[in-house]
Structure formats: structure tokens, C-alpha cells
CSV table of C-alpha atoms (C1' of nucleotides) in Angstrom, one decimal:
chain,number,residue,atom,x,y,z
A,18,MET,CA,124.3,18.4,97.3
A,19,ALA,CA,128.0,18.9,98.0
A,20,PHE,CA,128.2,22.4,96.6
A,21,THR,CA,126.5,25.2,98.5
A,22,ASP,CA,126.2,28.7,97.3
A,23,ASN,CA,129.4,30.0,98.9
A,24,SER,CA,131.3,26.8,98.6
A,25,PRO,CA,135.0,27.4,98.4
A,26,ILE,CA,135.4,24.3,96.3
A,27,VAL,CA,136.6,25.2,92.9
A,28,LEU,CA,136.9,22.7,90.1
A,29,ASN,CA,138.2,25.0,87.4
A,30,THR,CA,140.9,22.6,86.4
A,31,GLN,CA,138.5,19.8,85.8
A,32,ILE,CA,137.7,19.4,82.1
A,33,ALA,CA,134.6,17.4,81.4
A,34,PRO,CA,133.9,15.5,78.3
A,35,VAL,CA,132.3,18.1,76.1
A,36,PRO,CA,128.9,17.4,74.6
A,37,SER,CA,129.3,17.8,70.8
A,38,GLY,CA,126.5,20.3,70.6
A,39,ALA,CA,128.2,22.6,73.2
A,40,ARG,CA,131.3,23.4,71.3
A,41,PRO,CA,132.0,27.1,70.7
A,42,ALA,CA,130.5,28.3,67.4
A,43,THR,CA,133.6,30.4,66.5
A,44,GLY,CA,135.6,29.2,63.6
A,45,ALA,CA,138.9,29.8,65.4
A,46,ALA,CA,141.7,27.5,64.7
A,47,ARG,CA,142.2,26.3,68.3
A,48,ILE,CA,138.8,25.5,69.8
A,49,PRO,CA,138.9,26.0,73.5
A,50,SER,CA,137.3,23.2,75.4
A,51,PRO,CA,134.7,24.4,77.9
A,52,THR,CA,135.6,24.1,81.5
A,53,PHE,CA,132.9,22.3,83.5
A,54,TYR,CA,131.5,23.7,86.7
A,55,PRO,CA,129.1,21.7,88.8
A,56,ALA,CA,126.0,23.5,90.3
A,57,GLY,CA,127.0,26.0,92.9
A,58,SER,CA,130.7,26.0,92.2
A,59,GLU,CA,132.7,29.2,91.9
A,60,ILE,CA,134.0,30.4,88.5
A,61,TYR,CA,135.9,33.4,89.9
A,62,ALA,CA,135.9,35.4,93.1
A,63,GLN,CA,136.1,39.1,93.9
A,64,GLY,CA,139.7,40.2,94.2
A,65,GLU,CA,141.0,37.4,91.9
A,66,ARG,CA,143.2,38.2,89.0
A,67,CYS,CA,141.1,38.7,85.8
A,68,GLN,CA,142.1,36.1,83.1
A,69,GLY,CA,139.9,37.2,80.3
A,70,VAL,CA,136.3,37.2,79.3
A,71,TYR,CA,134.0,34.2,79.6
A,72,ARG,CA,131.3,32.6,77.4
A,73,VAL,CA,128.6,30.3,78.7
A,74,GLU,CA,128.4,27.2,76.5
A,75,PHE,CA,125.6,25.5,78.4
A,76,GLY,CA,124.0,26.0,81.8
A,77,ALA,CA,123.7,29.3,83.6
A,78,VAL,CA,125.9,31.7,85.7
A,79,ARG,CA,125.1,34.3,88.4
A,80,VAL,CA,127.4,37.3,88.9
A,81,TYR,CA,127.1,39.1,92.2
A,82,ARG,CA,128.6,41.2,94.9
A,83,LEU,CA,128.4,40.8,98.7
A,84,LEU,CA,128.2,43.3,101.5
A,85,ALA,CA,130.1,42.6,104.7
A,86,ASP,CA,127.0,41.4,106.5
A,87,GLY,CA,126.2,38.9,103.8
A,88,ARG,CA,123.6,40.9,101.8
A,89,ARG,CA,124.0,39.8,98.2
A,90,GLN,CA,123.2,41.7,94.9
A,91,ILE,CA,123.2,39.6,91.8
A,92,SER,CA,124.1,42.0,89.0
A,93,GLY,CA,123.1,39.6,86.2
A,94,PHE,CA,122.3,36.1,85.1
A,95,HIS,CA,124.1,34.7,82.0
A,96,LEU,CA,122.6,31.9,79.9
A,97,ALA,CA,124.0,29.8,77.1
A,98,GLY,CA,125.7,31.9,74.4
A,99,GLU,CA,126.1,35.0,76.6
A,100,MET,CA,129.4,36.6,77.7
A,101,PHE,CA,130.4,37.7,81.1
A,102,GLY,CA,133.3,38.7,83.3
A,103,PHE,CA,134.2,42.1,81.8
A,104,GLU,CA,136.3,44.2,84.1
A,105,ALA,CA,137.7,47.7,84.0
A,106,ASP,CA,141.1,46.6,85.3
A,107,ASP,CA,142.9,43.3,85.8
A,108,THR,CA,141.0,42.4,89.0
A,109,HIS,CA,137.6,40.8,89.4
A,110,HIS,CA,135.2,43.1,91.2
A,111,PHE,CA,132.5,40.4,91.5
A,112,PHE,CA,131.9,36.8,92.2
A,113,ALA,CA,130.7,34.4,89.5
A,114,GLU,CA,129.1,31.0,90.2
A,115,ALA,CA,127.6,28.2,88.1
A,116,ILE,CA,123.8,28.1,88.9
A,117,CYS,CA,123.5,24.5,87.5
A,118,ALA,CA,125.9,22.2,85.7
A,119,THR,CA,127.6,24.7,83.4
A,120,GLY,CA,130.3,24.7,80.7
A,121,VAL,CA,132.3,27.9,80.2
A,122,THR,CA,135.0,28.9,77.8
A,123,ILE,CA,137.5,31.6,78.6
A,124,THR,CA,139.0,34.0,76.1
A,125,ARG,CA,142.2,35.6,77.2
A,126,THR,CA,142.1,39.3,76.3
A,127,ALA,CA,145.2,40.6,74.9
A,128,ARG,CA,145.0,44.4,75.0
A,129,THR,CA,145.1,44.7,71.2
A,130,ALA,CA,143.0,47.0,69.1
A,131,GLU,CA,141.7,44.0,67.2
A,132,MET,CA,140.4,42.4,70.4
A,133,SER,CA,138.9,45.7,71.6
A,134,CYS,CA,136.9,45.8,68.4
A,135,HIS,CA,135.3,42.5,69.3
A,136,LEU,CA,134.9,43.3,73.0
A,137,LEU,CA,133.4,46.8,72.8
A,138,PRO,CA,130.0,45.8,71.4
A,139,MET,CA,129.6,43.2,74.2
A,140,ALA,CA,130.8,45.6,76.9
A,141,LEU,CA,128.3,48.2,75.6
A,142,GLU,CA,125.5,45.7,75.6
A,143,GLY,CA,126.3,44.8,79.2
A,144,LEU,CA,126.4,48.5,80.1
A,145,VAL,CA,123.0,49.2,78.6
A,146,ARG,CA,121.6,46.1,80.3
A,147,ALA,CA,123.0,47.2,83.7
A,148,GLN,CA,121.6,50.7,83.3
A,149,GLU,CA,118.2,49.4,82.4
A,150,HIS,CA,118.3,47.2,85.5
A,151,LEU,CA,119.0,50.3,87.6
A,152,LEU,CA,115.5,51.6,86.6
A,153,VAL,CA,113.9,48.4,87.8
A,154,LEU,CA,115.8,48.4,91.2
A,155,GLY,CA,115.4,52.1,91.7
A,156,ARG,CA,111.9,52.9,90.7
A,157,GLN,CA,109.7,49.7,90.2
A,158,ASN,CA,107.6,47.9,92.8
A,159,ALA,CA,107.7,44.1,93.5
A,160,VAL,CA,105.1,43.1,90.9
A,161,GLU,CA,106.7,45.3,88.2
A,162,ARG,CA,110.1,43.8,89.0
A,163,ILE,CA,109.0,40.2,88.7
A,164,ALA,CA,107.0,41.0,85.5
A,165,ALA,CA,110.1,42.7,84.0
A,166,PHE,CA,112.3,39.7,85.0
A,167,LEU,CA,109.9,37.1,83.5
A,168,THR,CA,109.6,39.2,80.3
A,169,ASP,CA,113.3,39.5,80.0
A,170,MET,CA,113.9,35.8,80.6
A,171,ALA,CA,111.3,34.9,78.1
A,172,GLU,CA,112.8,37.2,75.4
A,173,ARG,CA,116.3,35.8,76.1
A,174,GLN,CA,114.9,32.3,75.6
A,175,GLY,CA,113.6,33.1,72.2
A,176,GLY,CA,110.2,34.4,73.1
A,177,LEU,CA,108.8,31.0,74.1
A,178,LYS,CA,105.8,31.1,76.4
A,179,GLN,CA,107.2,28.2,78.4
A,180,ILE,CA,110.4,29.3,80.1
A,181,GLU,CA,113.0,27.6,82.3
A,182,LEU,CA,114.4,29.4,85.3
A,183,PRO,CA,117.6,27.6,86.4
A,184,MET,CA,117.9,29.9,89.4
A,185,THR,CA,116.2,29.6,92.8
A,186,ARG,CA,113.7,32.1,94.3
A,187,SER,CA,116.6,33.3,96.5
A,188,ASP,CA,118.6,34.1,93.4
A,189,ILE,CA,115.7,36.0,91.8
A,190,GLY,CA,115.2,37.9,95.1
A,191,ASP,CA,118.9,38.9,95.2
A,192,TYR,CA,118.7,40.0,91.5
A,193,LEU,CA,115.6,42.1,92.0
A,194,GLY,CA,116.3,43.5,95.4
A,195,LEU,CA,113.5,41.6,97.1
A,196,THR,CA,113.2,38.8,99.7
A,197,ILE,CA,112.5,35.3,98.8
A,198,GLU,CA,109.1,35.6,100.5
A,199,THR,CA,108.1,38.5,98.4
A,200,VAL,CA,109.2,36.8,95.2
A,201,SER,CA,107.1,33.8,96.2
A,202,ARG,CA,104.1,35.9,97.0
A,203,VAL,CA,104.2,37.7,93.7
A,204,PHE,CA,104.5,34.4,91.8
A,205,SER,CA,101.5,33.1,93.6
A,206,LYS,CA,99.5,36.3,92.9
A,207,LEU,CA,100.4,36.1,89.2
A,208,LYS,CA,99.3,32.4,89.1
A,209,GLN,CA,96.1,33.3,91.0
A,210,SER,CA,95.2,36.0,88.5
A,211,GLY,CA,95.9,33.6,85.6
A,212,VAL,CA,98.8,35.6,84.1
A,213,ILE,CA,101.2,32.7,84.5
A,214,ARG,CA,101.1,29.0,85.3
A,215,LEU,CA,103.7,27.1,87.3
A,216,PRO,CA,103.9,23.5,86.0
A,217,GLY,CA,107.1,23.0,88.0
A,218,LEU,CA,109.3,24.8,90.4
A,219,ARG,CA,111.7,25.9,87.7
A,220,THR,CA,109.2,26.2,84.9
A,221,VAL,CA,106.9,29.2,84.2
A,222,GLU,CA,104.3,29.3,81.5
A,223,ILE,CA,103.3,32.8,80.4
A,224,VAL,CA,99.5,32.7,79.7
A,225,LYS,CA,98.7,36.4,79.4
A,226,TRP,CA,101.7,37.8,77.6
A,227,GLN,CA,100.2,41.3,77.2
A,228,SER,CA,99.2,41.5,80.9
A,229,LEU,CA,102.7,40.6,82.0
A,230,HIS,CA,104.2,43.1,79.5
A,231,ASP,CA,101.9,45.8,80.8
A,232,MET,CA,102.8,45.1,84.4
A,233,ALA,CA,106.5,45.5,83.6
A,234,ALA,CA,105.5,49.2,83.0
B,15,MET,CA,114.7,80.3,85.4
B,16,ALA,CA,113.4,79.7,81.9
B,17,PHE,CA,114.7,76.1,81.7
B,18,THR,CA,112.8,73.5,83.7
B,19,ASP,CA,113.8,69.9,84.1
B,20,ASN,CA,111.9,68.6,81.2
B,21,SER,CA,112.1,71.7,79.0
B,22,PRO,CA,111.9,70.8,75.3
B,23,ILE,CA,114.0,73.8,74.5
B,24,VAL,CA,117.3,72.7,73.0
B,25,LEU,CA,120.1,75.0,72.4
B,26,ASN,CA,122.6,72.5,71.0
B,27,THR,CA,123.5,74.7,68.1
B,28,GLN,CA,124.4,77.6,70.3
B,29,ILE,CA,128.2,77.8,70.6
B,30,ALA,CA,129.3,79.9,73.5
B,31,PRO,CA,132.6,81.7,73.9
B,32,VAL,CA,134.8,79.0,75.5
B,33,PRO,CA,136.5,79.9,78.7
B,34,SER,CA,140.2,79.4,78.1
B,35,GLY,CA,140.6,77.0,81.0
B,36,ALA,CA,137.8,74.8,79.6
B,37,ARG,CA,139.4,73.7,76.4
B,38,PRO,CA,139.8,70.0,75.9
B,39,ALA,CA,143.2,68.7,77.1
B,40,THR,CA,143.7,66.4,74.2
B,41,GLY,CA,146.5,67.4,71.9
B,42,ALA,CA,144.4,66.6,68.8
B,43,ALA,CA,145.0,68.8,65.7
B,44,ARG,CA,141.4,70.1,65.5
B,45,ILE,CA,140.3,71.1,68.9
B,46,PRO,CA,136.5,70.7,69.1
B,47,SER,CA,134.9,73.7,70.8
B,48,PRO,CA,132.5,72.7,73.5
B,49,THR,CA,128.8,73.2,72.9
B,50,PHE,CA,127.3,75.2,75.7
B,51,TYR,CA,124.1,74.0,77.4
B,52,PRO,CA,122.2,76.2,79.9
B,53,ALA,CA,121.0,74.7,83.2
B,54,GLY,CA,118.2,72.2,82.6
B,55,SER,CA,118.6,72.0,78.8
B,56,GLU,CA,118.5,68.7,76.9
B,57,ILE,CA,121.7,67.3,75.5
B,58,TYR,CA,120.0,64.3,73.9
B,59,ALA,CA,116.8,62.4,74.2
B,60,GLN,CA,115.8,58.7,74.3
B,61,GLY,CA,115.2,57.5,70.8
B,62,GLU,CA,117.4,60.1,69.1
B,63,ARG,CA,120.2,59.1,66.7
B,64,CYS,CA,123.4,58.6,68.6
B,65,GLN,CA,126.1,60.9,67.3
B,66,GLY,CA,129.1,59.8,69.3
B,67,VAL,CA,130.4,59.9,72.8
B,68,TYR,CA,130.4,63.1,75.0
B,69,ARG,CA,132.9,64.6,77.3
B,70,VAL,CA,132.0,67.1,80.0
B,71,GLU,CA,134.4,70.1,79.9
B,72,PHE,CA,132.8,72.1,82.7
B,73,GLY,CA,129.5,71.8,84.6
B,74,ALA,CA,127.6,68.6,85.2
B,75,VAL,CA,125.2,66.2,83.4
B,76,ARG,CA,122.5,63.8,84.5
B,77,VAL,CA,121.6,60.7,82.4
B,78,TYR,CA,118.2,59.2,83.0
B,79,ARG,CA,115.3,57.1,81.9
B,80,LEU,CA,111.6,57.7,82.4
B,81,LEU,CA,108.7,55.4,83.0
B,82,ALA,CA,105.4,56.1,81.3
B,83,ASP,CA,103.9,57.5,84.5
B,84,GLY,CA,106.8,59.9,85.0
B,85,ARG,CA,108.9,58.0,87.5
B,86,ARG,CA,112.6,58.8,86.7
B,87,GLN,CA,115.8,56.9,87.3
B,88,ILE,CA,119.0,58.8,87.0
B,89,SER,CA,121.6,56.2,85.9
B,90,GLY,CA,124.5,58.5,86.6
B,91,PHE,CA,125.9,62.0,87.1
B,92,HIS,CA,128.9,63.1,85.0
B,93,LEU,CA,131.3,65.8,86.2
B,94,ALA,CA,134.0,67.8,84.4
B,95,GLY,CA,136.4,65.5,82.6
B,96,GLU,CA,134.1,62.5,82.5
B,97,MET,CA,132.7,60.8,79.4
B,98,PHE,CA,129.1,59.7,78.9
B,99,GLY,CA,126.6,58.8,76.1
B,100,PHE,CA,127.9,55.2,75.3
B,101,GLU,CA,125.3,53.2,73.5
B,102,ALA,CA,125.1,49.6,72.3
B,103,ASP,CA,123.5,50.6,68.9
B,104,ASP,CA,123.1,53.9,67.1
B,105,THR,CA,120.2,55.0,69.2
B,106,HIS,CA,120.1,56.8,72.5
B,107,HIS,CA,118.4,54.7,75.2
B,108,PHE,CA,118.5,57.5,77.8
B,109,PHE,CA,118.0,61.2,78.2
B,110,ALA,CA,120.9,63.5,79.0
B,111,GLU,CA,120.5,67.0,80.5
B,112,ALA,CA,122.8,69.7,81.7
B,113,ILE,CA,122.4,70.1,85.5
B,114,CYS,CA,123.9,73.6,85.5
B,115,ALA,CA,125.6,75.7,82.8
B,116,THR,CA,127.7,73.0,81.1
B,117,GLY,CA,130.1,72.7,78.2
B,118,VAL,CA,130.3,69.4,76.3
B,119,THR,CA,132.4,68.2,73.5
B,120,ILE,CA,131.2,65.4,71.2
B,121,THR,CA,133.5,62.8,69.6
B,122,ARG,CA,132.1,61.1,66.6
B,123,THR,CA,132.8,57.4,66.9
B,124,ALA,CA,133.9,55.8,63.7
B,125,ARG,CA,133.7,52.1,64.2
B,126,THR,CA,137.4,51.6,63.8
B,127,ALA,CA,139.6,49.3,65.8
B,128,GLU,CA,141.7,52.2,66.8
B,129,MET,CA,138.7,54.0,68.2
B,130,SER,CA,137.5,50.9,70.0
B,131,CYS,CA,140.8,50.8,71.7
B,132,HIS,CA,140.2,54.2,73.3
B,133,LEU,CA,136.5,53.5,74.0
B,134,LEU,CA,136.7,50.1,75.6
B,135,PRO,CA,138.3,51.2,78.9
B,136,MET,CA,135.8,53.9,79.3
B,137,ALA,CA,132.9,51.7,78.5
B,138,LEU,CA,134.2,49.1,81.0
B,139,GLU,CA,134.6,51.7,83.7
B,140,GLY,CA,131.0,52.7,83.1
B,141,LEU,CA,129.9,49.1,83.3
B,142,VAL,CA,131.6,48.5,86.6
B,143,ARG,CA,130.2,51.8,88.0
B,144,ALA,CA,126.7,50.8,86.9
B,145,GLN,CA,127.0,47.3,88.4
B,146,GLU,CA,128.3,48.7,91.7
B,147,HIS,CA,125.3,51.1,91.7
B,148,LEU,CA,123.0,48.1,91.4
B,149,LEU,CA,124.3,46.9,94.8
B,150,VAL,CA,123.3,50.3,96.3
B,151,LEU,CA,119.8,50.3,94.8
B,152,GLY,CA,119.1,46.6,95.4
B,153,ARG,CA,120.4,46.1,98.9
B,154,GLN,CA,121.2,49.2,100.8
B,155,ASN,CA,118.9,51.3,103.0
B,156,ALA,CA,118.4,55.1,102.8
B,157,VAL,CA,121.3,56.1,105.1
B,158,GLU,CA,123.7,53.7,103.4
B,159,ARG,CA,122.7,55.1,99.9
B,160,ILE,CA,123.3,58.7,100.9
B,161,ALA,CA,126.6,57.8,102.6
B,162,ALA,CA,127.7,55.9,99.5
B,163,PHE,CA,126.7,58.8,97.3
B,164,LEU,CA,128.6,61.4,99.4
B,165,THR,CA,131.6,59.2,99.6
B,166,ASP,CA,131.6,58.7,95.8
B,167,MET,CA,131.1,62.4,95.0
B,168,ALA,CA,133.9,63.4,97.4
B,169,GLU,CA,136.3,60.9,95.8
B,170,ARG,CA,135.4,62.2,92.3
B,171,GLN,CA,136.2,65.7,93.5
B,172,GLY,CA,139.7,64.7,94.6
B,173,GLY,CA,138.9,63.7,98.1
B,174,LEU,CA,138.3,67.2,99.3
B,175,LYS,CA,136.2,67.4,102.5
B,176,GLN,CA,134.2,70.3,101.1
B,177,ILE,CA,132.2,69.1,98.2
B,178,GLU,CA,129.9,70.8,95.7
B,179,LEU,CA,126.7,69.1,94.7
B,180,PRO,CA,125.4,70.7,91.5
B,181,MET,CA,122.3,68.5,91.5
B,182,THR,CA,119.0,69.1,93.5
B,183,ARG,CA,117.7,66.9,96.2
B,184,SER,CA,115.2,65.6,93.6
B,185,ASP,CA,118.1,64.5,91.3
B,186,ILE,CA,119.8,62.8,94.3
B,187,GLY,CA,116.5,61.0,95.1
B,188,ASP,CA,116.0,59.8,91.5
B,189,TYR,CA,119.6,58.6,91.4
B,190,LEU,CA,119.4,56.7,94.7
B,191,GLY,CA,115.8,55.4,94.3
B,192,LEU,CA,114.5,57.6,97.2
B,193,THR,CA,112.0,60.4,97.5
B,194,ILE,CA,113.2,64.0,97.9
B,195,GLU,CA,111.8,64.0,101.5
B,196,THR,CA,113.8,60.9,102.5
B,197,VAL,CA,117.0,62.5,101.0
B,198,SER,CA,116.3,65.6,103.0
B,199,ARG,CA,115.6,63.7,106.2
B,200,VAL,CA,118.8,61.7,105.9
B,201,PHE,CA,120.9,64.8,105.3
B,202,SER,CA,119.3,66.4,108.4
B,203,LYS,CA,120.1,63.3,110.4
B,204,LEU,CA,123.7,63.3,109.3
B,205,LYS,CA,124.0,66.9,110.1
B,206,GLN,CA,122.4,66.4,113.5
B,207,SER,CA,124.9,63.6,114.3
B,208,GLY,CA,127.8,65.8,113.3
B,209,VAL,CA,128.9,63.6,110.4
B,210,ILE,CA,128.5,66.4,107.9
B,211,ARG,CA,127.9,70.2,107.8
B,212,LEU,CA,125.7,72.0,105.3
B,213,PRO,CA,127.2,75.5,104.8
B,214,GLY,CA,124.9,76.0,101.8
B,215,LEU,CA,122.2,74.1,99.9
B,216,ARG,CA,124.7,72.8,97.3
B,217,THR,CA,127.7,72.4,99.6
B,218,VAL,CA,128.5,69.6,101.9
B,219,GLU,CA,131.4,69.5,104.3
B,220,ILE,CA,132.3,66.0,105.5
B,221,VAL,CA,133.4,66.2,109.1
B,222,LYS,CA,133.6,62.6,110.2
B,223,TRP,CA,135.0,60.9,107.1
B,224,GLN,CA,135.4,57.5,108.7
B,225,SER,CA,131.9,57.5,110.1
B,226,LEU,CA,130.5,58.3,106.7
B,227,HIS,CA,132.7,55.6,105.0
B,228,ASP,CA,131.5,53.0,107.6
B,229,MET,CA,127.9,53.9,107.0
B,230,ALA,CA,128.3,53.2,103.3
B,231,ALA,CA,128.8,49.6,104.4
C,5,DC,C1',111.3,6.1,105.9
C,6,DG,C1',113.8,10.4,108.2
C,7,DG,C1',116.4,14.4,106.8
C,8,DT,C1',117.6,18.2,104.0
C,9,DT,C1',116.7,21.8,100.8
C,10,DG,C1',113.8,24.9,98.6
C,11,DG,C1',109.3,26.9,98.5
C,12,DT,C1',104.8,28.8,100.2
C,13,DT,C1',101.8,31.1,103.4
C,14,DG,C1',100.5,33.8,107.5
C,15,DA,C1',101.0,37.6,111.1
C,16,DT,C1',103.3,41.5,112.6
C,17,DC,C1',106.5,45.2,112.1
C,18,DA,C1',109.5,49.0,110.2
C,19,DT,C1',111.3,51.6,106.6
C,20,DG,C1',110.4,54.8,103.5
C,21,DC,C1',106.4,56.9,100.8
C,22,DT,C1',102.5,60.2,100.5
C,23,DC,C1',100.2,64.2,101.6
C,24,DA,C1',100.4,68.6,103.6
C,25,DA,C1',102.3,72.6,105.6
C,26,DA,C1',106.1,75.5,107.1
C,27,DT,C1',110.6,77.5,106.1
C,28,DT,C1',114.8,78.7,103.7
C,29,DT,C1',117.3,80.2,99.7
C,30,DG,C1',118.7,82.7,95.8
C,31,DG,C1',117.5,85.9,92.4
C,32,DT,C1',115.4,90.4,91.0
C,33,DG,C1',114.1,95.0,91.0
C,34,DG,C1',113.3,98.9,93.6
D,16,DC,C1',120.8,97.5,100.8
D,17,DC,C1',116.4,95.6,101.3
D,18,DA,C1',111.7,93.8,100.2
D,19,DC,C1',109.6,90.4,97.6
D,20,DC,C1',108.8,86.1,94.9
D,21,DA,C1',109.3,81.5,93.2
D,22,DA,C1',111.5,77.5,93.7
D,23,DA,C1',113.8,74.3,96.6
D,24,DT,C1',114.0,72.3,100.9
D,25,DT,C1',112.7,70.9,105.4
D,26,DT,C1',109.6,69.0,108.7
D,27,DG,C1',105.5,66.5,110.4
D,28,DA,C1',101.7,62.9,110.6
D,29,DG,C1',99.7,58.9,108.9
D,30,DC,C1',100.0,55.1,105.7
D,31,DA,C1',101.5,51.1,102.6
D,32,DT,C1',104.7,48.2,100.7
D,33,DG,C1',107.7,44.9,101.5
D,34,DA,C1',110.8,42.9,105.3
D,35,DT,C1',111.0,39.9,109.2
D,36,DC,C1',109.9,36.0,112.0
D,37,DA,C1',107.7,31.7,112.1
D,38,DA,C1',105.3,27.7,110.8
D,39,DC,C1',104.2,24.5,107.3
D,40,DC,C1',104.6,21.9,103.0
D,41,DA,C1',106.7,19.4,99.0
D,42,DA,C1',110.2,17.2,96.5
D,43,DC,C1',114.2,14.7,96.5
D,44,DC,C1',117.6,11.3,98.1
D,45,DG,C1',120.2,8.6,100.9
DNA sequence: CGGTTGGTTGATCATGCTCAAATTTGGTGG
DNA sequence: CCACCAAATTTGAGCATGATCAACCAACCG
């Protein structure tokens, strides 16, 4: 694969042919075509000028920060239909990358009251989500973190028992504050105890929903 | 002290004589008198109806969540002049308590565009703050967490080298995802190495600013 | 096929937690 | 001012969870 996690290659300007099903659902007069990002490519970088807010049309995005020594904290994953890229000032404080082949539309945010009206509920949702994630990182052990993660992903995919995880184990680790080895071990343990099945590397089937939910504490 | 951390005693309705210096700085026609909360009293509880957003006039507030077994994660501290209590829907998802004697004004949030215009920047600031805290909880060790905490508190108190910490070690631990013992040990180590001095239990003097800043990574 | 990337598993180690016991602090009443 | 008390904090010893280091395995792709 030509695009690694920290690839400096940016293809923002490349507009792919848009799948008909992936067009934005808004009834706006001018429909913005999604920009296409290949797996691993950068959507924006920390320090860059903030253009507006983003919406995932298809694919998945990771938003993260880095420490000087390379430690990474993923603050959130964003799936199809979700918004990301909110900032307090006009500078990006985080990095955003496509996890897999991803289409993104950008909405330029004029600082109008009308715009704020649309943005506020989304910003608040993001705030509550981040604050709930603080509880996971601050006070839950490895099993609880993974259980909470799987429960959350399942709910965001419509409560299906078969869920797709576009991200790698390394991404999951950097989201949950765990190492890749610990993530793998907990997955194995959950499989062993019959709570989940792993039909493929990126597929999880939740067998004992209640057990998983209870573990998330 | 009659008010313990989880005291069910609520004195919301009690309006104290307002110190002249503590009046809200807004030039609004009707100046809302701050409601007075004694140390340890509840401002709102998880599950309660959300009335609006709050502003600390004097004192300090902790906002937190609880797990079923009593583990607590403080998502943030709010000092004089800061806002808190933003929610995505009309229900409180967190608890809020006065850390010490505290005055709070509440602003009822009509869902108007004009209001959103004021609220959005604050919500976004809270969002960025929460996301930055995720990095601390997910990827930093005990010393880095304490250093980041002290640096943050110092900056929020105007960059003074002498800072006041209204919260207990237990609060700090529950904010940083550490035990009270670990917090105490790190404070001792920082004192030993001459980075800080501890003139009183609630007072920290930062001696080697650069060292502390470097430790925060 | 060989090479690369991502994932799993095992052995050992270290950071921070738990349990327990001093010690300090701040408040209160004599 | 001082003795006393409860709460908060500090310190110590041992332990457990998850990290680190290392080897191995599987899928994918030229």
C-alpha cells in the first residue's frame, strides 16, 4: 500500500466519480461533491487553517493528536453520516485521516447565527461523546474499554449483531489507551468465552449482547 | 463539615447576599443574582432536567460521572468566570457539585439562533478541552498528567507562579485517572526535585516553570 | 513463491493500585 | 493561645494489570 499512516501525501484536490448513493442528503441547491481520500491519506493536519466542518459520506475517518515522541491518541472515529472537524478557533488542533477509501464533504462555516443554529447541536453531541470517553479512559480496565467500544460501534451501525471495524487493532489501541497486544488479547478472551465471534479480521459478531453490555459497566 | 462529597442535601433555592465584586459582568438589563452553593453541595444531578447553562461567579465546580461501583471520573473543573453544564439534549448527563463555597448564575437557553451564536464558541472550547484531556488520560503517565494539570491550572489563573487548588487530592485523582496515593506521591516527588513548593495543602508554588512544562510532554 | 503488513501469543517487567499505618492540617471549643 | 478531633494527606510494602520485548502466524500481493 502506498499510503502509510503518517503519509504526507495529500490528495484533497482529487475528486473521484461519486457513487450515486453517496451524495449528501441535504436538499441544498448546490450539492457539494465529496472529495475522495484513499486509505491512510491525510484530510487535515494539526496547525492547518480550518476550512469548515466535514461530513463523512462513505468510509471512515480517525481524528487524533500526537505527542512529540510519537504516542498517539485517537479522539474519535467517524463513520458514514457523521460530522467531524469542529474547532474552537480557525486552526486545526488535531489530525484527520481516512481509515479506508473515504468520501468527505466540507461545509464552509460562515460565522452567522443561522449557521451556529445548525452547528451547535452537533458540537454538543461531540462534547458529550468526548466527555463520556473520558470515563472510559480514566476509570475502566482493558476488558471494559473493549466492551464499551464494541457496544458503541454496534449501536452506531444500527444495532446489528454483525459489525464491521474499518480500523486496525493499532487504531483501536490508540483510541482506548491500550497497546495493540492488549487489544488482541482481550479480543481473544472474549472469543474464548463465547461473547463474540471473529469471522474475519475486520468483522465482529456479537453473540452474547447482554454479557458484552454488562462488561462495559 | 455537614456537606460530604455525595451529600443529597441541595440548597439551590437558597439565595445568599451577593458580594458586590461577584456580580456578573454582563451588561444585561436584568442581572441574575448568583445562587449560592456551600462546599460539597450538588448543583445538578445526572438524569435531571437541563435548565440552561451555568456560569461560575466565584468558587469552583467539579463535573463528573459515576460508574455503578462508585468509580468516578471528573470531566472538568470550572473556576470563576467559566461556563459549564452544556448538554446535547434537555437532560443532564453528568453531576455537578460546588468544590468550595460557590456562586453560580444560570442562563436559560432558548433555542434561538441568537443564543446559539453565543453558545457555540463556548461549546467548541469545551469540546477542544475535553479532546485534549483524552490525550492526557489515554497516553500520559502519572508525572506527565500531574505536570499537565498544574500547567493548565496555572495558565487558567493568569500564569501566576503561586496557584490555588480548591479541589482535594481525591478530586485531582478522579480528574487524572489516578489514585489519591499516586497523586500524593507525584506531588512529593516534584517537591523533592525542587520543581514545586507546597506552602499549604491547597497552594502550589511553581519554582521551575520550564521543567514542569517539559514534563507535561 | 518471497516479502510485507497486520495480528496473535508467550515471557518478563514496571507502573501504578491496594491495603495499611503514620502524620499533618484546619477547625472548634475551652 | 492551646488541646483536641476529624478529615485529608503522606508514606510504605506487596501485588496486579497492562506494557514491553520477542517470536510466530496468516493474509495479501506483486
